[in-house]
mmCIF file of C-alpha atoms in Angstrom:
data_model
loop_
_atom_site.group_PDB
_atom_site.id
_atom_site.type_symbol
_atom_site.label_atom_id
_atom_site.label_comp_id
_atom_site.label_asym_id
_atom_site.label_seq_id
_atom_site.Cartn_x
_atom_site.Cartn_y
_atom_site.Cartn_z
ATOM 1 C CA MET A 1 1.029 54.804 -22.715
ATOM 2 C CA THR A 2 0.794 55.156 -26.282
ATOM 3 C CA VAL A 3 2.031 56.394 -29.310
ATOM 4 C CA ALA A 4 1.870 59.845 -30.711
ATOM 5 C CA GLY A 5 0.136 60.827 -33.615
ATOM 6 C CA GLY A 6 1.915 60.800 -37.025
ATOM 7 C CA GLU A 7 2.265 58.726 -39.981
ATOM 8 C CA SER A 8 3.663 55.963 -41.356
ATOM 9 C CA ARG A 9 7.767 55.815 -43.058
ATOM 10 C CA ASP A 10 4.885 55.767 -46.325
ATOM 11 C CA GLY A 11 3.686 59.259 -45.532
ATOM 12 C CA GLN A 12 6.885 59.688 -43.930
ATOM 13 C CA GLY A 13 5.552 61.597 -41.288
ATOM 14 C CA GLY A 14 7.034 64.888 -39.222
ATOM 15 C CA PRO A 15 7.920 68.701 -40.151
ATOM 16 C CA LEU A 16 11.456 67.372 -41.897
ATOM 17 C CA ALA A 17 9.352 64.562 -44.128
ATOM 18 C CA GLY A 18 11.771 64.949 -47.110
ATOM 19 C CA VAL A 19 14.925 65.494 -45.493
ATOM 20 C CA ARG A 20 17.646 62.900 -46.373
ATOM 21 C CA VAL A 21 19.726 61.852 -44.174
ATOM 22 C CA VAL A 22 22.970 59.935 -44.684
ATOM 23 C CA GLU A 23 24.987 58.710 -41.275
ATOM 24 C CA LEU A 24 27.940 57.840 -40.282
ATOM 25 C CA ALA A 25 28.003 55.030 -38.106
ATOM 26 C CA GLY A 26 28.898 55.994 -34.097
ATOM 27 C CA ILE A 27 28.653 55.837 -30.873
ATOM 28 C CA GLY A 28 26.951 59.445 -28.785
ATOM 29 C CA PRO A 29 25.689 62.394 -29.773
ATOM 30 C CA GLY A 30 26.093 61.850 -33.610
ATOM 31 C CA PRO A 31 23.619 58.477 -33.751
ATOM 32 C CA PHE A 32 21.075 60.914 -30.941
ATOM 33 C CA ALA A 33 21.340 63.700 -32.805
ATOM 34 C CA ALA A 34 20.741 62.015 -35.993
ATOM 35 C CA MET A 35 17.499 59.873 -34.213
ATOM 36 C CA LEU A 36 16.110 63.472 -34.245
ATOM 37 C CA MET A 37 15.834 64.105 -37.254
ATOM 38 C CA ALA A 38 15.081 60.897 -37.768
ATOM 39 C CA ASP A 39 12.027 61.392 -35.206
ATOM 40 C CA LEU A 40 11.063 65.095 -36.737
ATOM 41 C CA GLY A 41 10.535 62.971 -39.842
ATOM 42 C CA ALA A 42 13.681 62.607 -41.950
ATOM 43 C CA ASP A 43 15.059 60.077 -43.764
ATOM 44 C CA VAL A 44 17.962 58.659 -41.864
ATOM 45 C CA VAL A 45 20.593 56.050 -43.739
ATOM 46 C CA ARG A 46 22.794 54.513 -41.216
ATOM 47 C CA VAL A 47 25.424 53.508 -42.626
ATOM 48 C CA ASP A 48 27.212 50.920 -40.569
ATOM 49 C CA ARG A 49 30.825 49.651 -40.082
ATOM 50 C CA PRO A 50 31.934 45.511 -40.876
ATOM 51 C CA GLY A 51 31.739 43.838 -37.133
ATOM 52 C CA GLY A 52 29.486 46.950 -35.577
ATOM 53 C CA ALA A 53 30.566 50.722 -34.159
ATOM 54 C CA GLY A 54 31.673 50.309 -31.464
ATOM 55 C CA PRO A 55 31.999 50.179 -27.353
ATOM 56 C CA ALA A 56 27.311 50.126 -27.801
ATOM 57 C CA ILE A 57 23.802 48.084 -25.969
ATOM 58 C CA ALA A 58 23.182 45.745 -28.624
ATOM 59 C CA PRO A 59 21.027 46.848 -31.159
ATOM 60 C CA GLU A 60 17.804 45.942 -30.829
ATOM 61 C CA TYR A 61 18.090 47.979 -28.093
ATOM 62 C CA ASP A 62 19.667 51.186 -29.252
ATOM 63 C CA VAL A 63 16.657 53.703 -28.916
ATOM 64 C CA THR A 64 18.783 55.568 -30.884
ATOM 65 C CA ASN A 65 18.804 54.093 -33.556
ATOM 66 C CA ARG A 66 15.370 54.227 -34.260
ATOM 67 C CA ASN A 67 13.017 56.131 -36.992
ATOM 68 C CA LYS A 68 16.118 55.067 -38.998
ATOM 69 C CA ARG A 69 17.384 52.164 -41.175
ATOM 70 C CA SER A 70 21.141 50.483 -42.673
ATOM 71 C CA VAL A 71 23.379 50.108 -44.887
ATOM 72 C CA VAL A 72 26.675 47.862 -44.106
ATOM 73 C CA VAL A 73 29.502 49.586 -45.538
ATOM 74 C CA ASP A 74 33.210 49.533 -45.767
ATOM 75 C CA LEU A 75 34.595 52.276 -45.970
ATOM 76 C CA LYS A 76 38.284 50.703 -46.386
ATOM 77 C CA ALA A 77 37.232 48.463 -49.165
ATOM 78 C CA ALA A 78 38.288 49.499 -52.734
ATOM 79 C CA ASP A 79 34.398 50.933 -53.133
ATOM 80 C CA GLY A 80 33.314 52.099 -49.676
ATOM 81 C CA ALA A 81 34.370 55.311 -50.606
ATOM 82 C CA GLU A 82 32.333 55.579 -53.789
ATOM 83 C CA ARG A 83 29.021 53.652 -52.458
ATOM 84 C CA VAL A 84 28.710 56.395 -50.303
ATOM 85 C CA LEU A 85 29.429 59.147 -52.410
ATOM 86 C CA ARG A 86 25.950 57.860 -54.191
ATOM 87 C CA LEU A 87 23.737 58.347 -51.004
ATOM 88 C CA VAL A 88 26.115 61.185 -50.293
ATOM 89 C CA GLU A 89 24.599 62.515 -53.912
ATOM 90 C CA ARG A 90 20.700 62.036 -53.064
ATOM 91 C CA ALA A 91 20.785 63.525 -48.855
ATOM 92 C CA ASP A 92 20.341 66.627 -47.834
ATOM 93 C CA VAL A 93 22.849 66.518 -44.643
ATOM 94 C CA LEU A 94 25.259 64.225 -43.654
ATOM 95 C CA ILE A 95 26.466 63.378 -40.514
ATOM 96 C CA GLU A 96 30.139 61.939 -39.117
ATOM 97 C CA GLY A 97 31.892 62.145 -35.915
ATOM 98 C CA TYR A 98 35.266 61.123 -37.090
ATOM 99 C CA ARG A 99 38.601 62.887 -35.212
ATOM 100 C CA PRO A 100 39.507 65.361 -37.513
ATOM 101 C CA GLY A 101 41.102 64.692 -41.117
ATOM 102 C CA VAL A 102 39.829 60.509 -40.563
ATOM 103 C CA ALA A 103 36.776 61.172 -42.632
ATOM 104 C CA GLU A 104 38.789 62.874 -45.448
ATOM 105 C CA ARG A 105 41.365 60.108 -45.575
ATOM 106 C CA LEU A 106 38.181 57.601 -45.872
ATOM 107 C CA GLY A 107 37.086 59.581 -49.413
ATOM 108 C CA VAL A 108 34.283 61.200 -48.082
ATOM 109 C CA GLY A 109 35.065 64.269 -45.963
ATOM 110 C CA PRO A 110 33.547 67.861 -46.873
ATOM 111 C CA GLU A 111 35.631 68.583 -49.915
ATOM 112 C CA THR A 112 35.419 65.250 -52.155
ATOM 113 C CA CYS A 113 31.197 64.897 -50.537
ATOM 114 C CA HIS A 114 30.757 69.019 -51.854
ATOM 115 C CA ALA A 115 32.007 67.501 -56.078
ATOM 116 C CA ARG A 116 29.703 65.411 -55.696
ATOM 117 C CA ASN A 117 27.370 67.565 -53.898
ATOM 118 C CA PRO A 118 27.507 71.367 -53.812
ATOM 119 C CA LYS A 119 24.347 71.631 -52.176
ATOM 120 C CA LEU A 120 25.398 68.880 -49.649
ATOM 121 C CA VAL A 121 24.781 70.126 -45.754
ATOM 122 C CA TYR A 122 27.725 67.775 -43.613
ATOM 123 C CA GLY A 123 28.075 68.275 -39.894
ATOM 124 C CA ARG A 124 31.134 67.188 -37.751
ATOM 125 C CA MET A 125 30.816 66.064 -34.398
ATOM 126 C CA THR A 126 33.231 65.987 -32.253
ATOM 127 C CA GLY A 127 34.397 66.381 -28.410
ATOM 128 C CA TRP A 128 37.489 69.516 -29.092
ATOM 129 C CA GLY A 129 36.069 70.920 -32.468
ATOM 130 C CA GLN A 130 37.780 70.822 -35.832
ATOM 131 C CA GLU A 131 41.157 72.582 -35.198
ATOM 132 C CA GLY A 132 43.469 73.946 -31.450
ATOM 133 C CA PRO A 133 44.988 72.247 -30.168
ATOM 134 C CA LEU A 134 42.849 69.277 -27.876
ATOM 135 C CA ALA A 135 41.102 68.494 -31.635
ATOM 136 C CA GLN A 136 43.004 65.466 -32.293
ATOM 137 C CA ARG A 137 43.089 63.471 -29.020
ATOM 138 C CA ALA A 138 40.989 61.819 -27.474
ATOM 139 C CA GLY A 139 38.377 63.079 -24.944
ATOM 140 C CA HIS A 140 34.808 61.942 -23.709
ATOM 141 C CA ASP A 141 31.379 64.024 -22.136
ATOM 142 C CA VAL A 142 33.353 64.649 -18.957
ATOM 143 C CA ALA A 143 36.410 65.717 -20.258
ATOM 144 C CA TYR A 144 34.702 68.649 -22.379
ATOM 145 C CA ILE A 145 32.608 70.123 -20.112
ATOM 146 C CA ALA A 146 35.003 69.772 -16.923
ATOM 147 C CA LEU A 147 37.339 72.384 -19.682
ATOM 148 C CA THR A 148 33.880 74.006 -20.329
ATOM 149 C CA GLY A 149 33.523 75.178 -16.251
ATOM 150 C CA THR A 150 30.395 73.789 -16.587
ATOM 151 C CA LEU A 151 31.203 70.228 -14.293
ATOM 152 C CA GLY A 152 32.355 72.563 -11.848
ATOM 153 C CA MET A 153 29.060 73.921 -11.151
ATOM 154 C CA ILE A 154 27.137 71.115 -9.914
ATOM 155 C CA GLY A 155 27.541 69.272 -6.974
ATOM 156 C CA LYS A 156 27.520 70.046 -3.219
ATOM 157 C CA PRO A 157 30.510 72.518 -2.744
ATOM 158 C CA ASP A 158 32.310 70.296 -0.012
ATOM 159 C CA GLU A 159 33.033 67.616 -2.280
ATOM 160 C CA PRO A 160 34.124 66.541 -6.406
ATOM 161 C CA PRO A 161 32.229 68.104 -9.329
ATOM 162 C CA ALA A 162 28.400 65.640 -9.661
ATOM 163 C CA VAL A 163 28.844 63.575 -12.773
ATOM 164 C CA PRO A 164 25.523 64.755 -14.188
ATOM 165 C CA ALA A 165 25.505 61.449 -16.656
ATOM 166 C CA ASN A 166 26.311 62.017 -20.392
ATOM 167 C CA LEU A 167 23.325 64.410 -20.967
ATOM 168 C CA ILE A 168 25.696 67.641 -20.682
ATOM 169 C CA GLY A 169 27.793 67.485 -22.555
ATOM 170 C CA ASP A 170 27.174 64.939 -25.885
ATOM 171 C CA TYR A 171 23.595 64.792 -26.503
ATOM 172 C CA ALA A 172 22.475 69.146 -24.843
ATOM 173 C CA GLY A 173 25.873 70.667 -25.649
ATOM 174 C CA GLY A 174 26.572 68.086 -28.793
ATOM 175 C CA SER A 175 23.943 66.832 -30.294
ATOM 176 C CA LEU A 176 21.005 69.554 -29.882
ATOM 177 C CA TYR A 177 23.926 72.282 -31.054
ATOM 178 C CA LEU A 178 24.147 70.174 -34.623
ATOM 179 C CA VAL A 179 20.827 69.636 -35.214
ATOM 180 C CA VAL A 180 20.217 73.552 -34.885
ATOM 181 C CA GLY A 181 23.687 74.378 -36.819
ATOM 182 C CA VAL A 182 22.338 71.229 -39.758
ATOM 183 C CA LEU A 183 18.663 73.300 -39.851
ATOM 184 C CA SER A 184 20.155 76.853 -40.126
ATOM 185 C CA ALA A 185 21.964 75.253 -43.328
ATOM 186 C CA LEU A 186 19.667 73.175 -44.208
ATOM 187 C CA HIS A 187 17.789 76.905 -44.780
ATOM 188 C CA HIS A 188 20.629 78.774 -46.707
ATOM 189 C CA ALA A 189 21.176 75.760 -48.202
ATOM 190 C CA ARG A 190 17.792 75.626 -49.617
ATOM 191 C CA ALA A 191 17.650 79.061 -49.814
ATOM 192 C CA THR A 192 21.370 79.622 -52.123
ATOM 193 C CA GLY A 193 21.912 76.176 -53.245
ATOM 194 C CA THR A 194 24.865 76.077 -51.326
ATOM 195 C CA GLY A 195 26.108 73.584 -49.241
ATOM 196 C CA GLN A 196 28.584 73.798 -46.569
ATOM 197 C CA VAL A 197 30.266 72.775 -43.800
ATOM 198 C CA VAL A 198 29.046 72.148 -39.909
ATOM 199 C CA ASP A 199 31.314 72.189 -37.125
ATOM 200 C CA ALA A 200 29.697 70.980 -33.804
ATOM 201 C CA ALA A 201 32.004 71.053 -31.047
ATOM 202 C CA ILE A 202 30.961 69.878 -27.702
ATOM 203 C CA VAL A 203 32.881 71.849 -25.971
ATOM 204 C CA ASP A 204 31.117 75.150 -27.744
ATOM 205 C CA GLY A 205 28.040 73.638 -27.104
ATOM 206 C CA ALA A 206 28.540 72.880 -23.317
ATOM 207 C CA ALA A 207 30.816 76.572 -22.990
ATOM 208 C CA HIS A 208 27.202 78.080 -25.159
ATOM 209 C CA LEU A 209 24.767 76.860 -22.564
ATOM 210 C CA ALA A 210 25.657 78.338 -19.311
ATOM 211 C CA ALA A 211 25.354 81.787 -21.432
ATOM 212 C CA MET A 212 23.118 82.936 -18.494
ATOM 213 C CA ILE A 213 25.171 81.661 -15.995
ATOM 214 C CA HIS A 214 28.908 84.495 -17.331
ATOM 215 C CA GLY A 215 26.492 86.753 -17.450
ATOM 216 C CA MET A 216 25.465 86.629 -13.636
ATOM 217 C CA LEU A 217 29.054 86.251 -12.836
ATOM 218 C CA ALA A 218 30.227 89.689 -14.663
ATOM 219 C CA ALA A 219 27.617 90.822 -12.837
ATOM 220 C CA GLY A 220 28.579 90.213 -9.582
ATOM 221 C CA SER A 221 25.363 88.048 -8.552
ATOM 222 C CA TRP A 222 26.838 84.725 -9.051
ATOM 223 C CA GLN A 223 29.975 82.999 -6.860
ATOM 224 C CA ASP A 224 32.518 81.052 -9.134
ATOM 225 C CA ARG A 225 32.486 78.231 -6.994
ATOM 226 C CA ARG A 226 29.517 75.956 -6.528
ATOM 227 C CA GLY A 227 26.797 75.230 -4.398
ATOM 228 C CA SER A 228 26.392 78.608 -3.325
ATOM 229 C CA ASN A 229 23.826 80.130 -5.746
ATOM 230 C CA LEU A 230 20.827 80.546 -6.464
ATOM 231 C CA LEU A 231 20.294 77.873 -9.052
ATOM 232 C CA ASP A 232 23.295 75.564 -8.326
ATOM 233 C CA GLY A 233 22.021 74.186 -4.761
ATOM 234 C CA GLY A 234 22.977 76.478 -2.868
ATOM 235 C CA CYS A 235 19.925 78.360 -2.339
ATOM 236 C CA PRO A 236 16.982 76.504 0.415
ATOM 237 C CA PHE A 237 14.774 77.364 -1.375
ATOM 238 C CA TYR A 238 15.960 76.125 -4.546
ATOM 239 C CA GLY A 239 16.811 72.206 -4.022
ATOM 240 C CA THR A 240 16.211 68.700 -3.424
ATOM 241 C CA TYR A 241 15.320 67.187 0.398
ATOM 242 C CA GLU A 242 15.540 64.083 1.372
ATOM 243 C CA THR A 243 12.181 62.169 3.274
ATOM 244 C CA ALA A 244 11.628 60.266 5.266
ATOM 245 C CA ASP A 245 11.563 56.931 3.490
ATOM 246 C CA GLY A 246 15.096 57.782 1.601
ATOM 247 C CA GLN A 247 13.371 59.051 -1.212
ATOM 248 C CA CYS A 248 13.513 63.000 -2.533
ATOM 249 C CA MET A 249 11.583 65.748 -3.685
ATOM 250 C CA ALA A 250 12.407 68.681 -5.392
ATOM 251 C CA VAL A 251 11.598 72.108 -4.445
ATOM 252 C CA GLY A 252 11.754 74.725 -7.292
ATOM 253 C CA ALA A 253 10.540 77.975 -5.450
ATOM 254 C CA LEU A 254 12.409 81.196 -6.252
ATOM 255 C CA GLU A 255 9.373 83.645 -6.424
ATOM 256 C CA GLN A 256 7.871 85.529 -3.518
ATOM 257 C CA GLN A 257 4.082 83.652 -3.872
ATOM 258 C CA PHE A 258 5.630 80.766 -4.467
ATOM 259 C CA TYR A 259 8.022 80.512 -1.797
ATOM 260 C CA ASP A 260 5.308 81.704 0.575
ATOM 261 C CA GLU A 261 3.083 78.011 -0.256
ATOM 262 C CA PHE A 262 5.935 76.149 -0.063
ATOM 263 C CA ILE A 263 6.388 77.577 3.369
ATOM 264 C CA ALA A 264 3.044 78.017 3.970
ATOM 265 C CA LEU A 265 2.163 73.505 3.592
ATOM 266 C CA MET A 266 5.607 72.612 5.215
ATOM 267 C CA GLY A 267 4.418 74.663 8.268
ATOM 268 C CA LEU A 268 6.883 76.488 9.220
ATOM 269 C CA ALA A 269 5.694 80.058 8.583
ATOM 270 C CA ASP A 270 5.571 81.085 12.099
ATOM 271 C CA VAL A 271 9.484 79.631 11.422
ATOM 272 C CA ALA A 272 10.788 79.815 8.984
ATOM 273 C CA PRO A 273 14.350 82.751 9.190
ATOM 274 C CA ASP A 274 13.621 85.230 6.743
ATOM 275 C CA ARG A 275 14.672 83.411 2.778
ATOM 276 C CA LYS A 276 16.373 87.727 1.688
ATOM 277 C CA ASP A 277 18.343 86.421 5.009
ATOM 278 C CA LEU A 278 21.312 84.704 3.544
ATOM 279 C CA ALA A 279 23.514 84.458 6.467
ATOM 280 C CA ARG A 280 20.418 82.518 7.562
ATOM 281 C CA TRP A 281 20.336 80.717 4.503
ATOM 282 C CA GLY A 282 21.777 77.153 6.625
ATOM 283 C CA GLU A 283 18.694 77.874 8.666
ATOM 284 C CA LEU A 284 16.928 78.252 6.986
ATOM 285 C CA ARG A 285 18.341 74.901 5.229
ATOM 286 C CA ASP A 286 18.605 72.861 8.272
ATOM 287 C CA ALA A 287 14.620 74.032 9.141
ATOM 288 C CA VAL A 288 13.154 72.548 5.991
ATOM 289 C CA ALA A 289 15.183 69.533 5.477
ATOM 290 C CA ALA A 290 14.149 68.683 9.140
ATOM 291 C CA ARG A 291 10.328 68.681 8.028
ATOM 292 C CA PHE A 292 10.763 66.700 5.008
ATOM 293 C CA ARG A 293 13.096 63.951 7.116
ATOM 294 C CA GLU A 294 8.818 64.293 8.657
ATOM 295 C CA ARG A 295 7.237 61.961 6.250
ATOM 296 C CA THR A 296 7.697 59.695 3.165
ATOM 297 C CA ARG A 297 7.918 61.561 -0.482
ATOM 298 C CA ASP A 298 4.549 60.123 -1.215
ATOM 299 C CA GLU A 299 3.286 61.655 1.980
ATOM 300 C CA TRP A 300 4.332 64.999 1.001
ATOM 301 C CA THR A 301 3.853 64.415 -2.747
ATOM 302 C CA ALA A 302 0.299 64.593 -1.591
ATOM 303 C CA VAL A 303 0.601 67.347 -0.181
ATOM 304 C CA PHE A 304 2.017 70.251 -2.349
ATOM 305 C CA GLU A 305 -0.703 68.404 -4.848
ATOM 306 C CA GLY A 306 -2.809 71.008 -6.990
ATOM 307 C CA SER A 307 -0.178 73.656 -5.312
ATOM 308 C CA ASP A 308 1.675 76.876 -6.929
ATOM 309 C CA ALA A 309 4.645 75.995 -4.245
ATOM 310 C CA CYS A 310 6.555 74.409 -7.314
ATOM 311 C CA VAL A 311 7.779 71.453 -5.127
ATOM 312 C CA ALA A 312 7.627 67.997 -7.165
ATOM 313 C CA PRO A 313 8.744 64.198 -6.605
ATOM 314 C CA VAL A 314 12.032 62.325 -7.640
ATOM 315 C CA LEU A 315 11.299 59.685 -9.811
ATOM 316 C CA SER A 316 13.146 57.167 -10.941
ATOM 317 C CA LEU A 317 14.019 55.776 -14.506
ATOM 318 C CA ARG A 318 10.988 53.362 -14.188
ATOM 319 C CA GLU A 319 8.877 55.076 -12.496
ATOM 320 C CA ALA A 320 8.541 58.246 -14.284
ATOM 321 C CA PRO A 321 6.118 57.285 -17.673
ATOM 322 C CA HIS A 322 3.371 55.945 -15.092
ATOM 323 C CA HIS A 323 3.218 60.098 -13.576
ATOM 324 C CA PRO A 324 0.014 60.851 -14.354
ATOM 325 C CA HIS A 325 0.697 64.146 -16.483
ATOM 326 C CA LEU A 326 3.087 62.921 -18.520
ATOM 327 C CA ALA A 327 1.428 59.701 -18.831
ATOM 328 C CA ALA A 328 -1.395 61.581 -20.008
ATOM 329 C CA ARG A 329 0.786 63.538 -22.371
ATOM 330 C CA GLY A 330 2.468 60.417 -23.762
ATOM 331 C CA THR A 331 5.716 61.843 -22.804
ATOM 332 C CA PHE A 332 6.907 58.189 -23.366
ATOM 333 C CA VAL A 333 6.379 55.993 -25.247
ATOM 334 C CA ASP A 334 6.548 51.977 -26.079
ATOM 335 C CA HIS A 335 7.819 50.058 -28.857
ATOM 336 C CA GLY A 336 9.149 46.842 -29.595
ATOM 337 C CA GLY A 337 9.133 45.831 -25.963
ATOM 338 C CA ILE A 338 10.916 49.147 -25.306
ATOM 339 C CA THR A 339 9.434 52.769 -22.846
ATOM 340 C CA GLN A 340 11.151 55.178 -24.781
ATOM 341 C CA PRO A 341 10.449 58.843 -24.707
ATOM 342 C CA ALA A 342 7.811 60.123 -27.150
ATOM 343 C CA PRO A 343 9.779 62.495 -29.784
ATOM 344 C CA ALA A 344 9.941 65.882 -29.084
ATOM 345 C CA PRO A 345 9.099 68.935 -29.138
ATOM 346 C CA ARG A 346 5.333 68.926 -31.025
ATOM 347 C CA PHE A 347 4.024 70.188 -34.026
ATOM 348 C CA SER A 348 0.331 71.511 -34.702
ATOM 349 C CA ARG A 349 0.540 69.975 -38.237
ATOM 350 C CA THR A 350 3.434 67.675 -39.279
ATOM 351 C CA PRO A 351 2.820 65.036 -36.123
ATOM 352 C CA THR A 352 5.262 63.078 -35.998
ATOM 353 C CA ALA A 353 5.712 59.236 -34.260
ATOM 354 C CA VAL A 354 8.021 56.475 -32.973
ATOM 355 C CA ARG A 355 7.286 54.472 -36.340
ATOM 356 C CA SER A 356 9.928 51.507 -36.507
ATOM 357 C CA GLY A 357 12.281 50.396 -34.306
ATOM 358 C CA PRO A 358 16.616 50.430 -33.761
ATOM 359 C CA ALA A 359 17.071 50.261 -36.813
ATOM 360 C CA GLN A 360 19.051 46.694 -37.354
ATOM 361 C CA PRO A 361 22.966 46.830 -39.181
ATOM 362 C CA GLY A 362 22.174 46.108 -42.860
ATOM 363 C CA ALA A 363 18.532 45.105 -42.580
ATOM 364 C CA ASP A 364 17.301 47.669 -45.175
ATOM 365 C CA THR A 365 20.407 47.718 -47.859
ATOM 366 C CA ALA A 366 17.054 46.375 -51.125
ATOM 367 C CA ASP A 367 14.840 49.375 -49.838
ATOM 368 C CA VAL A 368 17.137 52.242 -49.600
ATOM 369 C CA ALA A 369 19.251 50.845 -53.110
ATOM 370 C CA ARG A 370 15.676 51.449 -53.915
ATOM 371 C CA ASP A 371 14.170 54.201 -52.507
ATOM 372 C CA TRP A 372 17.457 55.877 -52.640
ATOM 373 C CA ASP A 373 19.360 54.697 -56.557
ATOM 374 C CA VAL A 374 21.775 53.461 -56.040
ATOM 375 C CA PRO A 375 22.129 49.584 -56.536
ATOM 376 C CA GLN A 376 26.182 49.710 -55.284
ATOM 377 C CA LEU A 377 24.337 48.828 -52.509
ATOM 378 C CA ARG A 378 23.746 45.887 -52.266
ATOM 379 C CA ARG A 379 26.841 44.068 -52.324
ATOM 380 C CA THR A 380 26.610 41.757 -49.475
ATOM 381 C CA ASP A 381 30.633 41.221 -49.552
ATOM 382 C CA ASP A 382 31.760 43.739 -46.829
ATOM 383 C CA ALA A 383 34.518 42.141 -43.496
ATOM 384 C CA PRO A 384 35.332 43.570 -40.421
ATOM 385 C CA HIS A 385 37.930 46.304 -40.271
ATOM 386 C CA ASP A 386 39.030 48.411 -37.420
ATOM 387 C CA SER A 387 36.355 50.649 -36.628
ATOM 388 C CA PRO A 388 38.000 54.734 -37.482
ATOM 389 C CA GLU A 389 38.816 56.753 -34.110
ATOM 390 C CA LYS A 390 36.512 58.663 -33.085
ATOM 391 C CA GLY A 391 35.495 61.818 -32.481
ATOM 392 C CA SER A 392 33.933 61.994 -28.914
#
């Protein structure tokens, strides 16, 4: 595994080179969104709070703060807001993840920031959004995706829904939509000279992710119950199966030609029921499951090696970086003793890289004060205070 190509901070590699981002420290989707922009070359300054941002891993292991720089500002101090606003004057983007109204009470809300910098793109990351009956309620990923119907699609039909870590809500429905919104608004700001507020709510993004499924539901080709459809584990040739050693294989042989190859390599071509006969899907599933249990995961991996049967071993987090394909692409990198995903996607003219490890709170104050011409940041007498309320 090697670090993907790119330039050092001096060269500020990546397609977002020259873009300045202020991130008001939080946890979850906000930091991930800021990390993505930092990976793409933006100069992200994370404004940490005295005493930390809340429950999280030790700063030196928080990969979502890689490629950033950190300053510490107490927004509850008399001059805290002014120090952040000095950064805002020189920024293109601000990202915050407080509950609605908290940034305003701290003196760094959109109206105040736009008075200092009309071109600023102000990104707001919450679970419920800036308005609506639940806007002021606390919440986390699992609750957001529960209300959108997304969680209810995942898992076996006779068991409670399976929790997909915090990938669908926080990061897919939250962080990625925030970044798309921010970059779209940044394009508009550069064309018109006018910034705007981006309201990225996890409930909106998680619902939007299921757009195709809603179309299928309306067309009558999707049943509104989990484990009963083509893509949710209900189909015997799209799902996972246990092997002889207790590991698993993933099967995605949807198209007929891929299915034919799959069934042939499984040795079931002469006994498998017609895949188009939904009434016999249970019989087909049992036959496939029984055959998979005859060999280990590695043995089945060898059987399907080089085929178009759309079958792959289910790897663990520690195993994945060593897969030959991912290793050849450099999908994972080692930086500072931490194995982590490399920046994505890739660019032919402006390559990205993991330029620096997780930003340590306040470690970059002098450099940022110099580079952004904000000498007020050099104050070091902030005292710990309670953290502002979080939006997600």
